[in-house]
Tab-separated table of C-alpha atoms and ligand atoms in Angstrom:
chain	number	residue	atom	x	y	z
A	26	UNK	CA	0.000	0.000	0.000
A	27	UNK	CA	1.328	3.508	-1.134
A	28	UNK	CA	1.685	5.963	1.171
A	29	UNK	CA	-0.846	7.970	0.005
A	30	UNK	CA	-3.306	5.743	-0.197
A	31	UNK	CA	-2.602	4.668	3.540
A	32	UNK	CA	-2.823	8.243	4.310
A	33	UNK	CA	-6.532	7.777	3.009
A	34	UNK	CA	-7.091	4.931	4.678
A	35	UNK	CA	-6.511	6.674	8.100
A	36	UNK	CA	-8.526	9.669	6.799
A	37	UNK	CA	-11.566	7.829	6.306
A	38	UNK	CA	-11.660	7.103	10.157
A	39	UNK	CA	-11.008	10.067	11.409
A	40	UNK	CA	-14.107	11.860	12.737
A	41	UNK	CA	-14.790	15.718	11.701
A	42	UNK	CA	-17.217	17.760	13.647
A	43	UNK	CA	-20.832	16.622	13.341
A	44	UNK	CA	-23.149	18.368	12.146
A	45	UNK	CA	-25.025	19.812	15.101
A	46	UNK	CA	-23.542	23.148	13.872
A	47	UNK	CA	-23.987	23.208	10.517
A	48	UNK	CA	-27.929	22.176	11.624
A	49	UNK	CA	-28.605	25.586	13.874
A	50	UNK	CA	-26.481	27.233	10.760
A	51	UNK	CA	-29.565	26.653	8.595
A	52	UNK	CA	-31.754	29.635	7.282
A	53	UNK	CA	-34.246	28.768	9.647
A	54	UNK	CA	-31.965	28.000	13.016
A	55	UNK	CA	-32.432	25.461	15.436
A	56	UNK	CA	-35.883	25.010	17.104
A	57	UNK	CA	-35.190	26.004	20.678
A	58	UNK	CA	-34.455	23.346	23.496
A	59	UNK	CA	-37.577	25.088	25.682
A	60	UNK	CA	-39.701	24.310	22.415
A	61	UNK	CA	-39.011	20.945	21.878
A	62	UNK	CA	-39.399	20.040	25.107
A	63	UNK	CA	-42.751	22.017	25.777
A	64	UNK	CA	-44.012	19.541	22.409
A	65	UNK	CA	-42.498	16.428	24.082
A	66	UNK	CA	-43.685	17.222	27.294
A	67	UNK	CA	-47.976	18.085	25.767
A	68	UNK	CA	-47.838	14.795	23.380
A	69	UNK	CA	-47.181	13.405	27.108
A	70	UNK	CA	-49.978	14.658	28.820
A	71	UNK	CA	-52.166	13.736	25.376
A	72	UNK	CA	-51.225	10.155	24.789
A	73	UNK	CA	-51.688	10.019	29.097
A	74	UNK	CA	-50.603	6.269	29.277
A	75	UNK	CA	-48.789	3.906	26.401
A	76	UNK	CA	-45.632	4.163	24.481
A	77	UNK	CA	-45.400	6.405	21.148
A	78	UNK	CA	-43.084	5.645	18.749
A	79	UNK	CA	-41.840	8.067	15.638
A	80	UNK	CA	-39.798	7.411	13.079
A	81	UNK	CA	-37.896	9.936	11.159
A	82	UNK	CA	-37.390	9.632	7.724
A	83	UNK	CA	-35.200	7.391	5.991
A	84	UNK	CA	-31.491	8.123	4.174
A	85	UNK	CA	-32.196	8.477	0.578
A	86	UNK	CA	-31.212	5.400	-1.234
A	87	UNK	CA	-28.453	5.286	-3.353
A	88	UNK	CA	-28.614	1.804	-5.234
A	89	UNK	CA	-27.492	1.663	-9.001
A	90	UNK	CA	-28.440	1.226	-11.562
A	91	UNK	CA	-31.599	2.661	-10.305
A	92	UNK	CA	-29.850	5.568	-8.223
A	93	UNK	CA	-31.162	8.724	-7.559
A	94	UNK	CA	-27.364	9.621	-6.607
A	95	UNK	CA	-29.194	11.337	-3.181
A	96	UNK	CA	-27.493	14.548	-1.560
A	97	UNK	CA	-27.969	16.162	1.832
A	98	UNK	CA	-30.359	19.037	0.754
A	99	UNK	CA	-32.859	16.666	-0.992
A	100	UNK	CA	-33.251	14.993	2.243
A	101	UNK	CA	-36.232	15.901	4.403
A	102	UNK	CA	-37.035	14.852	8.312
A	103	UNK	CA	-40.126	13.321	9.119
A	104	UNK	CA	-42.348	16.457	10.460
A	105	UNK	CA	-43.088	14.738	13.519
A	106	UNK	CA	-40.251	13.928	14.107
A	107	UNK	CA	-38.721	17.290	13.561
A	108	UNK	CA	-41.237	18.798	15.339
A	109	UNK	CA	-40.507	16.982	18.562
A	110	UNK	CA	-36.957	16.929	18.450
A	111	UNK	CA	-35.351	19.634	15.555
A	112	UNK	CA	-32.883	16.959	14.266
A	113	UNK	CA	-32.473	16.220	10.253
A	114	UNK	CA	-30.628	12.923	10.720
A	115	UNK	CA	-31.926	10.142	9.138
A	116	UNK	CA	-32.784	6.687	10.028
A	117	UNK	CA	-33.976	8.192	13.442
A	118	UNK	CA	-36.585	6.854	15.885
A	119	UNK	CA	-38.354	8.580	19.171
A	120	UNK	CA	-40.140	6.335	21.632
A	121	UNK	CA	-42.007	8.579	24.303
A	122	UNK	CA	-43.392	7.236	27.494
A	123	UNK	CA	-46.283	8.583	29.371
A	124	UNK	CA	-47.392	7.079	32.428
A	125	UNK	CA	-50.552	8.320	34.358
A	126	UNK	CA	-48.785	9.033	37.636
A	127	UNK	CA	-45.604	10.154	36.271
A	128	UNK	CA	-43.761	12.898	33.639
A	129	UNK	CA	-42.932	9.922	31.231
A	130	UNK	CA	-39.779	10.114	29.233
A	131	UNK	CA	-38.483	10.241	25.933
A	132	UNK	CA	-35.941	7.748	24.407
A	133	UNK	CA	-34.365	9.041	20.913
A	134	UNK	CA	-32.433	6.718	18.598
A	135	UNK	CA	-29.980	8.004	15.886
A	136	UNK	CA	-27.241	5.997	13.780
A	137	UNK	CA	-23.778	5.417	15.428
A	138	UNK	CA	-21.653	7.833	13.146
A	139	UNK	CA	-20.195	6.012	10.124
A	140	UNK	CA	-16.769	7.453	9.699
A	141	UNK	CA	-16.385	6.052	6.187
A	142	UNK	CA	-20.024	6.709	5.140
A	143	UNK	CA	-19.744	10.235	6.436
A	144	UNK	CA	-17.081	10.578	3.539
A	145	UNK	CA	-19.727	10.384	0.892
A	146	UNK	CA	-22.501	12.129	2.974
A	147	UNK	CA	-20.789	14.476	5.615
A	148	UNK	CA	-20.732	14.638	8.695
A	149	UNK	CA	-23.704	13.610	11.130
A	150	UNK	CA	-24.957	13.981	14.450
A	151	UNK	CA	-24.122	10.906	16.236
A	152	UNK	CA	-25.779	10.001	20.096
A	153	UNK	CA	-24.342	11.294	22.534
A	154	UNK	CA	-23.836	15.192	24.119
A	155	UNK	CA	-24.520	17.070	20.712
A	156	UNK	CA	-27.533	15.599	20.159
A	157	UNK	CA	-29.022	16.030	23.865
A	158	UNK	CA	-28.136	19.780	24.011
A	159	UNK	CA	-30.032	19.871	20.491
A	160	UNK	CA	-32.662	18.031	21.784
A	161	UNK	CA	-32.804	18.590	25.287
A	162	UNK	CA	-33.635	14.743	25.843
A	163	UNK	CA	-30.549	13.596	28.402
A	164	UNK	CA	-27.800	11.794	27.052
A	165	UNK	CA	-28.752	8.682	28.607
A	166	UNK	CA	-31.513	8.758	26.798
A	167	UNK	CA	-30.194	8.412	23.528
A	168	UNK	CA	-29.393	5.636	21.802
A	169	UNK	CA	-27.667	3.998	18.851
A	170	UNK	CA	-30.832	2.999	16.277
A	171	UNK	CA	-29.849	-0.165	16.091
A	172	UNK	CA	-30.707	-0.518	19.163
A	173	UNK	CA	-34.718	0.303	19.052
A	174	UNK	CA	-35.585	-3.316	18.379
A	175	UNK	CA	-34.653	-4.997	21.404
A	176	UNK	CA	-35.222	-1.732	23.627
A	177	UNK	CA	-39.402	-1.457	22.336
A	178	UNK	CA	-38.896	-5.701	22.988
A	179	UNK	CA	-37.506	-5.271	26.532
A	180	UNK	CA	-39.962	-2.376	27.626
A	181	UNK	CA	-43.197	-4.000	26.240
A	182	UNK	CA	-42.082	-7.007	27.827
A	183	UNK	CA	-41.234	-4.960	31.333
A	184	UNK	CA	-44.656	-3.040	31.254
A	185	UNK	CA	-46.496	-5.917	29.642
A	186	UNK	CA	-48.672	-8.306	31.522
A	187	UNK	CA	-52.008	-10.071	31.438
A	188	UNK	CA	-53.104	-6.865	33.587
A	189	UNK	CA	-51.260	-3.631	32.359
A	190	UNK	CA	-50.381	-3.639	28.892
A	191	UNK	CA	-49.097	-0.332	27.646
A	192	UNK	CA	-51.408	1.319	24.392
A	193	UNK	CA	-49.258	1.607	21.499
A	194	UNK	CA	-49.199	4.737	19.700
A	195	UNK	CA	-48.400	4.616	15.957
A	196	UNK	CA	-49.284	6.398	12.559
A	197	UNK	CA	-51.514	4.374	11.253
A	198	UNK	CA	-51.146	6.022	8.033
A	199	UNK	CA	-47.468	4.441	7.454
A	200	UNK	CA	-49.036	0.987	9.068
A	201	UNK	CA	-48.618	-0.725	5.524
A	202	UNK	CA	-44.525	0.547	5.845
A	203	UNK	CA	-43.794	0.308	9.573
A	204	UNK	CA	-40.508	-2.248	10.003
A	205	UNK	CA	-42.044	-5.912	11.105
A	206	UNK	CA	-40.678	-5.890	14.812
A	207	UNK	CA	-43.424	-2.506	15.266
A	208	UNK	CA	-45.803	-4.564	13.541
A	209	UNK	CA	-45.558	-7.542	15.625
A	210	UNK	CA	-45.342	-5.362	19.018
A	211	UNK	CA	-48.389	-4.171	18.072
A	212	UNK	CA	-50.009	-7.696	17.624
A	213	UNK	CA	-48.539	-8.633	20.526
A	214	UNK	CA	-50.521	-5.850	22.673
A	215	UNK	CA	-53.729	-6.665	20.666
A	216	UNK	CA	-55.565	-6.967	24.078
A	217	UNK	CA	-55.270	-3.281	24.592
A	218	UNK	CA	-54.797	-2.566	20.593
A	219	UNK	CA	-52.856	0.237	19.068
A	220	UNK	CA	-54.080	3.525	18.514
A	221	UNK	CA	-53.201	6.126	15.839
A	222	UNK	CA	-50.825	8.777	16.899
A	223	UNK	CA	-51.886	11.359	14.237
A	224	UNK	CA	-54.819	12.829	15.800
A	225	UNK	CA	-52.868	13.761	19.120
A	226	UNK	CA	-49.550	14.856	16.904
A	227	UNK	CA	-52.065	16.653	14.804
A	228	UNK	CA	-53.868	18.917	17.453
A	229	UNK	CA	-50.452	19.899	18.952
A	230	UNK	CA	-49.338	20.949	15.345
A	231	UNK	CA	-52.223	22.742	14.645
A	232	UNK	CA	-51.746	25.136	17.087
A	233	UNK	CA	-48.279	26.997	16.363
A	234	UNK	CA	-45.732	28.175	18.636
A	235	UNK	CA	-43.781	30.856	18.712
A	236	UNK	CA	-40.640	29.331	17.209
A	237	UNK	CA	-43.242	28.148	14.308
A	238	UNK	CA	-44.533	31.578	13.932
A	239	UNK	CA	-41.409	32.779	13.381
A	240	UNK	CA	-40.984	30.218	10.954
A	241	UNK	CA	-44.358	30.702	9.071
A	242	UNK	CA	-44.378	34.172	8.787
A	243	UNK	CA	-40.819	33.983	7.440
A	244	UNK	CA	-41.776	31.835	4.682
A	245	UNK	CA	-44.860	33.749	4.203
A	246	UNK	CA	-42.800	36.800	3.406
A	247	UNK	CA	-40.484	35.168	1.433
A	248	UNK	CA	-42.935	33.846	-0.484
A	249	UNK	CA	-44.948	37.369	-1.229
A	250	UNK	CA	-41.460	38.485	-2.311
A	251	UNK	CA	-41.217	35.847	-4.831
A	252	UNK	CA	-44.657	36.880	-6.304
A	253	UNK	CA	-43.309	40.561	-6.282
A	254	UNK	CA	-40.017	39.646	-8.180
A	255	UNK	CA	-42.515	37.813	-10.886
A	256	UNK	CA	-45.030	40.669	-11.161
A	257	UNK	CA	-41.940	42.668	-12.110
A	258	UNK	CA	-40.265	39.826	-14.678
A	259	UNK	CA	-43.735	39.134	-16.413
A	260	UNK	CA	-44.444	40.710	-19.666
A	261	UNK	CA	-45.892	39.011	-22.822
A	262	UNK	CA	-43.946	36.598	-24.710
A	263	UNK	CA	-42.464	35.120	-21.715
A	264	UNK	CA	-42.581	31.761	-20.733
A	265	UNK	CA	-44.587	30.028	-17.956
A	266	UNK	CA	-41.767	28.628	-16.800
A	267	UNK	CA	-39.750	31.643	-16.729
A	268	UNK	CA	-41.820	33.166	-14.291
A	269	UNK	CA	-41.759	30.246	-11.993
A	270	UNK	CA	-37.469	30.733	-12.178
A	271	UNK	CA	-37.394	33.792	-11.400
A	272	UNK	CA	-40.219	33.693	-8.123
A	273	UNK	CA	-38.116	30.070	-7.170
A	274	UNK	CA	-34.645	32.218	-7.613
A	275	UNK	CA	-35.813	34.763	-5.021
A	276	UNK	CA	-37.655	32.591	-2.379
A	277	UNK	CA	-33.885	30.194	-2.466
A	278	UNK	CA	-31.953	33.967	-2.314
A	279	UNK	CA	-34.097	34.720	0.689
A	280	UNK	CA	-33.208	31.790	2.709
A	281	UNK	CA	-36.021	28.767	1.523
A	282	UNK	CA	-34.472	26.218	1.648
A	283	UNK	CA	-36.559	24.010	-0.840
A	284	UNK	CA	-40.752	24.897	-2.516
A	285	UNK	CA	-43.613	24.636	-0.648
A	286	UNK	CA	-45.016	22.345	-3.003
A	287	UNK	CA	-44.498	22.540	-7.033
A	288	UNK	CA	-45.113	25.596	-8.483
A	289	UNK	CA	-48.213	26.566	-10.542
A	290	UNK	CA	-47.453	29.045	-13.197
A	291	UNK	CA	-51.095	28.554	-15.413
A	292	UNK	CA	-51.591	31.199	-18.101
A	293	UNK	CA	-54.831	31.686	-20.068
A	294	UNK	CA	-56.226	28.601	-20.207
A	295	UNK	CA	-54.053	26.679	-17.907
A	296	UNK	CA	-55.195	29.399	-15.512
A	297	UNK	CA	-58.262	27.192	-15.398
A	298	UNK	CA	-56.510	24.034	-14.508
A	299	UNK	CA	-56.250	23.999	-10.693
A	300	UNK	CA	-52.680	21.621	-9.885
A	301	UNK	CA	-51.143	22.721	-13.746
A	302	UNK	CA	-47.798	22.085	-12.801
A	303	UNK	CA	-45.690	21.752	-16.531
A	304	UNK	CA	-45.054	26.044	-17.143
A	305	UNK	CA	-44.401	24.957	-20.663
A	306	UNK	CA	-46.259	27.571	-22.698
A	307	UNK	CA	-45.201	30.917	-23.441
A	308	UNK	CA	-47.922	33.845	-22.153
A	309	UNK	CA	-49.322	36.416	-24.696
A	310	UNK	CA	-51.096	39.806	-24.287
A	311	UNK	CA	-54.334	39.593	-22.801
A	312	UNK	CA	-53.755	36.446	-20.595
A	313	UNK	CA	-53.997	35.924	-16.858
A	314	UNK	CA	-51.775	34.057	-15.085
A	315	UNK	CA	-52.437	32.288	-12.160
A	316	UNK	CA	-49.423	32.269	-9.925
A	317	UNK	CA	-49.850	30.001	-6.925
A	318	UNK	CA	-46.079	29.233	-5.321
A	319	UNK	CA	-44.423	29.524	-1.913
A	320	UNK	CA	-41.214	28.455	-0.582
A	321	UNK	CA	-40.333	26.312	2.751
A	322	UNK	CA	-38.313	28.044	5.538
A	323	UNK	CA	-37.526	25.602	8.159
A	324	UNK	CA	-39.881	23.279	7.758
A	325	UNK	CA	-42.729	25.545	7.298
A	326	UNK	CA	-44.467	26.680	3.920
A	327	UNK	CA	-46.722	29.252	2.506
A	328	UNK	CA	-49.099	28.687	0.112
A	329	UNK	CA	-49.790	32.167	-1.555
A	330	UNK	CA	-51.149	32.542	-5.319
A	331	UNK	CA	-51.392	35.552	-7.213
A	332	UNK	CA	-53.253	36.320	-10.270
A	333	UNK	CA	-51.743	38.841	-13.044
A	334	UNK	CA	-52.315	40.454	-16.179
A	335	UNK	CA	-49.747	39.413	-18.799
A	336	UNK	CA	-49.330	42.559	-20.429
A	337	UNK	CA	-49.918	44.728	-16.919
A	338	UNK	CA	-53.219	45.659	-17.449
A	339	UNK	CA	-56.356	43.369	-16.386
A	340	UNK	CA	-59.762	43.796	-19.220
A	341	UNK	CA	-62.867	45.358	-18.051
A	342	UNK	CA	-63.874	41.516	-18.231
A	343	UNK	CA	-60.924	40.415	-16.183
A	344	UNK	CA	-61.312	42.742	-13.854
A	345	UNK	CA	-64.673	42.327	-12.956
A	346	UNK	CA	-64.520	38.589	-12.023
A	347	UNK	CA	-61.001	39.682	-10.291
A	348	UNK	CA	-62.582	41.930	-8.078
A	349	UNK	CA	-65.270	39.558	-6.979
A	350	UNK	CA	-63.054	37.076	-5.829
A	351	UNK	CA	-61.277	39.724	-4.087
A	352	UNK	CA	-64.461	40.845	-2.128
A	353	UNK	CA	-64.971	37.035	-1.060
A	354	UNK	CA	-61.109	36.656	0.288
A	355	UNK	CA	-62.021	39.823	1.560
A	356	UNK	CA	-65.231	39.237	3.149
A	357	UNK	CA	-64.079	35.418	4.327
A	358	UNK	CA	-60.655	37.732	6.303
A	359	UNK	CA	-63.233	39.344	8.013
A	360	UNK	CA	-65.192	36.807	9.134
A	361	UNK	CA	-62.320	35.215	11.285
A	362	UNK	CA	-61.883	35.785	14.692
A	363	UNK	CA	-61.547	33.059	17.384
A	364	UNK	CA	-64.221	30.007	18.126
A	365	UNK	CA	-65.363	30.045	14.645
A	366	UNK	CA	-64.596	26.923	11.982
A	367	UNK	CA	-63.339	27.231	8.465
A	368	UNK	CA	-66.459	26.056	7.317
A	369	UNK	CA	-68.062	28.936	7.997
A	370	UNK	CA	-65.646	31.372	6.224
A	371	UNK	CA	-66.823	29.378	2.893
A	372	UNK	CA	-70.443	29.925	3.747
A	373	UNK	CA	-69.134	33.388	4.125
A	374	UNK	CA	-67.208	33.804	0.507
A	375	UNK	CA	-69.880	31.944	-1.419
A	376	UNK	CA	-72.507	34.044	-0.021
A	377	UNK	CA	-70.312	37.281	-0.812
A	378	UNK	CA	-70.031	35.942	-4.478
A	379	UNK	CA	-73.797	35.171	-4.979
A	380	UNK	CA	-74.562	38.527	-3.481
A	381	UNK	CA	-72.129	41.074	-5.392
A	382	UNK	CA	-71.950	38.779	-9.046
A	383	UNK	CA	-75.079	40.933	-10.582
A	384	UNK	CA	-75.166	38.990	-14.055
A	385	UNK	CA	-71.129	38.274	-14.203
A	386	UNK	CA	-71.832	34.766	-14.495
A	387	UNK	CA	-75.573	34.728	-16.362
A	388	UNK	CA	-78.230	32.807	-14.634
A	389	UNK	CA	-76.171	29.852	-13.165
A	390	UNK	CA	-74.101	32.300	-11.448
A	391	UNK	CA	-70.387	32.507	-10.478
A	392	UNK	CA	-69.840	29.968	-7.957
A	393	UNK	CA	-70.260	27.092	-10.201
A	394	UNK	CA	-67.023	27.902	-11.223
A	395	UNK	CA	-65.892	28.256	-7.707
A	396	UNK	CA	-64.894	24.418	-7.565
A	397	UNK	CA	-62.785	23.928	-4.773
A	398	UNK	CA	-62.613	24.552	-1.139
A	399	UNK	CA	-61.917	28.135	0.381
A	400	UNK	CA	-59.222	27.221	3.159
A	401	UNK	CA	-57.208	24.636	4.822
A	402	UNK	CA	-54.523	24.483	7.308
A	403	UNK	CA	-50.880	25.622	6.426
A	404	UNK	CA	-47.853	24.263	8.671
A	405	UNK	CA	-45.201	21.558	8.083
A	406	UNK	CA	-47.517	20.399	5.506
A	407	UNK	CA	-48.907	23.001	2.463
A	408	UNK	CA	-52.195	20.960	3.887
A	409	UNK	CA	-51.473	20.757	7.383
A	410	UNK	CA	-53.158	18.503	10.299
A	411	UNK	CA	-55.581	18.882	12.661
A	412	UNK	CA	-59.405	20.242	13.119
A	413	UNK	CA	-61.715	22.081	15.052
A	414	UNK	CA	-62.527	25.828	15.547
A	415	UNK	CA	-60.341	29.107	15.424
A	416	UNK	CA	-57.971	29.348	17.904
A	417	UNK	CA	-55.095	31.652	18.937
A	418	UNK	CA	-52.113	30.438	17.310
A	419	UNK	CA	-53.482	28.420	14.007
A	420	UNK	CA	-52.552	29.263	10.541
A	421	UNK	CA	-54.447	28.695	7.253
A	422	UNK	CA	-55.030	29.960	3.730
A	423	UNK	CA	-58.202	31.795	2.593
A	424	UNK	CA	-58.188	31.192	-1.352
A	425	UNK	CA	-61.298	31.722	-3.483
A	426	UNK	CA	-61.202	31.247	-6.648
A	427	UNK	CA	-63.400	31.739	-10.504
A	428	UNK	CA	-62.357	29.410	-13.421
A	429	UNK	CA	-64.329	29.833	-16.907
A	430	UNK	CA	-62.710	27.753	-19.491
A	431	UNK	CA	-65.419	29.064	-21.996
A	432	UNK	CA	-63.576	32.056	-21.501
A	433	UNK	CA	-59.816	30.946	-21.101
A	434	UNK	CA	-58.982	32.628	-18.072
A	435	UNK	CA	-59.195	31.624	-14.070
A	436	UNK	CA	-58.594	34.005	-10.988
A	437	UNK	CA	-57.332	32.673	-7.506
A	438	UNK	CA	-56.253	34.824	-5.064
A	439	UNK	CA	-54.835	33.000	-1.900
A	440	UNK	CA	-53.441	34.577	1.463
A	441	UNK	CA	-51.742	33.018	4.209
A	442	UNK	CA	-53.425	33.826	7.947
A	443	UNK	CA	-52.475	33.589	11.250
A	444	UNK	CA	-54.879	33.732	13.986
A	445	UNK	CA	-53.809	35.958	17.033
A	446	UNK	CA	-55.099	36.723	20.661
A	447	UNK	CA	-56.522	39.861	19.500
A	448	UNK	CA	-57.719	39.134	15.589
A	449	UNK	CA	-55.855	37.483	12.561
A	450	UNK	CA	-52.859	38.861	10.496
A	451	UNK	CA	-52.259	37.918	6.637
A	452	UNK	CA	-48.963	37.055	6.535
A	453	UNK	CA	-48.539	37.199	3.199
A	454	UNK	CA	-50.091	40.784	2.634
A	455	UNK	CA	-46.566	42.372	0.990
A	456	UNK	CA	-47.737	40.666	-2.089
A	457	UNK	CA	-49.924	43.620	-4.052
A	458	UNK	CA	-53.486	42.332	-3.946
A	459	UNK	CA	-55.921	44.672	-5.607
A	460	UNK	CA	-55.767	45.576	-9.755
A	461	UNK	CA	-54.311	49.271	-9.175
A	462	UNK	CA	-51.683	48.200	-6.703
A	463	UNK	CA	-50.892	44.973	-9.146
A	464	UNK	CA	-50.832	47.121	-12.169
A	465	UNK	CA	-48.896	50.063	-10.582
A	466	UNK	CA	-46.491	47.463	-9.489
A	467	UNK	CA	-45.671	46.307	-13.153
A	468	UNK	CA	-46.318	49.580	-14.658
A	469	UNK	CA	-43.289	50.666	-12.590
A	470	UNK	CA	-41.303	47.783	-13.237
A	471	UNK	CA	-41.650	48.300	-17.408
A	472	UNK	CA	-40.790	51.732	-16.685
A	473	UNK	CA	-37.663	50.158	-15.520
A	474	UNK	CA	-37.200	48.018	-18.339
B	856	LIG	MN1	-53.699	26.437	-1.012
């Protein structure tokens, strides 16, 4: 062996730094210790009695001939996960306790660190002391992964008994992909059965922190500023995908760290096409465009959609149907205030629209061609979890929308809110709203040019 390739040999097992720094040196930061363990601590006192177990998402695969040839930033944590302990390593598990008479406890499992693997995929966080001040779960409470089996085996087995058999807590959503040993733990407490995690996880998530606030409205703004940057690119003879570029550039430059969820970019007719996805055709004079993007910022999206004239300047026609679906958003904003349920903000909006269309629509009237639902919950997810009425603390998007295909052109207009103690904010109000602040905004931006 040369001595340079001995010399590589001994680098390969030397450890660098983990990762624990590079982590809180994301856009977003780290969620704070206080935080995490607030969220352990209420899953706790809602599961009351069992064992809950969470697994984190998986490392990307990297198998040829088939390879994706994965890399760091297209990994993404579990959102539980993440949102009960702020770690991004992979191949993760968290089993919490909660006993009736007692605090319960939290176990976390993460891979031993892999000096040769960490080579190829950097460095890691490994158990032991980074991980519990990142997590705030002790350090004797944290465990190699491979571990998990015969710990879950050992505790089920120590609680377990014809009398007291612990309620297991899983997703029952990822029942069909849970490893065999869950599965079979979970047969094995059949007397007392499992019961699905999500709706617990869900109501915690549903109700934001301030660390997630911080989060949301970030991405919120980020977001608006995206829509901004494409008001000001758009002109006719551009193409749809052009305008999704140059929204994605500046929601990357402002610190997202991947999309919300694929962009729509829908001009003229594709306007009409609620998930058009492909931005393949170029935009002429006299289109619409339906602009509904958002970027992530630590784990947290917006979902915001603008619609704009092509050419800056909306038709009597366009304008018309615009503005109605602006009075709904508007009338559905101020309809929320705390105790009431999303529901009722549609009754509000579709009333609005049957009340102000006149003969916009002729006799079958405009909401036929309101075909979708006017809100849902924004978080971790674009469509977040959880249900139940307006409370302090929830976020959610309040999107009417008109789609004529007869007529080749669709308006959405979507906000992101947040409900507070004393009323509601729309995060992503820096995005111009109204037809004279949209066309000022790419009048100016042609004067420019
Ligand atoms: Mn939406």
């Amino acid at each position: 062996m040369s001595f340079a390739a001995r010399a590589g040999a001994l680098a390969l097992f030397v450890l660098v730094p983990s990762l624990a720094e590079a982590q809180a040196g994301s856009p977003g930061g780290a969620v704070p210790v206080a935080n995490l363990t607030a969220r352990r601590q209420a899953l706790i006192g809602k599961i009351k009695n069992g064992v809950a177990i969470i697994r984190g998402a998986e490392e990307l695969a990297n198998d040829p001939p088939n390879s994706k040839y994965p890399q760091a930033t297209a990994f993404r944590q579990d959102n539980d996960f993440f949102y009960l302990t702020g770690l991004e390593t992979p191949d993760a598990w968290l089993i919490v306790i909660a006993a009736d008479s007692a605090r319960g406890e939290t176990h976390l499992f993460i891979p031993a660190r892999n000096p040769q693997a960490e080579r190829w995929t950097g460095p890691k966080v490994g158990p032991g002391p980074e991980a519990a001040a990142a997590t705030g779960i002790p350090v004797t409470h944290i465990h190699p992964s491979d571990s998990v089996e015969v710990y879950l085996r050992n505790l089920l087995r120590a609680n377990g008994g014809p009398d007291r058999s612990p309620t297991l807590w899983v997703r029952h959503t990822e029942w069909d992909t849970a490893p065999e040993f869950i599965q079979t733990a979970v047969l094995e407490q059949q007397r007392v059965g499992s019961r699905d995690l999500l709706p617990p996880l869900a109501a915690l998530r549903l109700v934001k922190d301030e660390d997630e606030i911080r989060r949301l409205t970030r991405a919120a703004e980020l977001s608006a500023q995206g829509h901004i940057a494409a008001m000001e690119f758009t002109k006719p003879g551009v193409w749809e995908y052009e305008i999704e570029a140059e929204a994605e550039r500046t929601f990357r430059r402002l610190g997202a760290e991947r999309l919300g969820y694929p962009s729509i970019v829908g001009s003229g007719i594709n306007g009409t096409v609620l998930h058009y996805d492909q931005s393949r055709r170029q935009t002429q004079a006299g289109d619409l465009i339906v602009m509904d993007m958002a970027g992530e910022f630590g784990y947290y999206t917006a979902d915001v959609t603008r619609t704009i004239p092509t050419s800056g300047k909306f038709t009597p026609r366009q304008a018309a149907i615009y503005n109605l679906v602006l009075g709904a958003q508007q009338a559905a904003m101020d309809a929320v205030r705390p105790g009431i349920m999303r529901r009722d903000l549609d009754v509000v909006a579709r009333k609005y629209i049957t009340d102000h269309q006149g003969d916009l629509c002729g006799a079958g009237g405009c909401n036929r061609y309101f075909i979708h639902g006017l809100t849902h919950w924004i978080g971790m997810d674009v469509h977040d979890v959880g249900e139940g009425p307006l409370v302090p603390g929830v976020a959610f998007t309040i999107e009417p929308g008109i789609y004529i295909p007869e007529e080749g052109f669709g308006v959405r207009i979507e906000d992101d809110i947040l409900v507070t103690a004393t009323g509601w904010v729309n995060l992503s109000k820096s995005a111009p709203r109204t037809v004279a602040d949209i066309e000022k905004l790419m009048a100016a931006a042609k004067a420019r040019k």
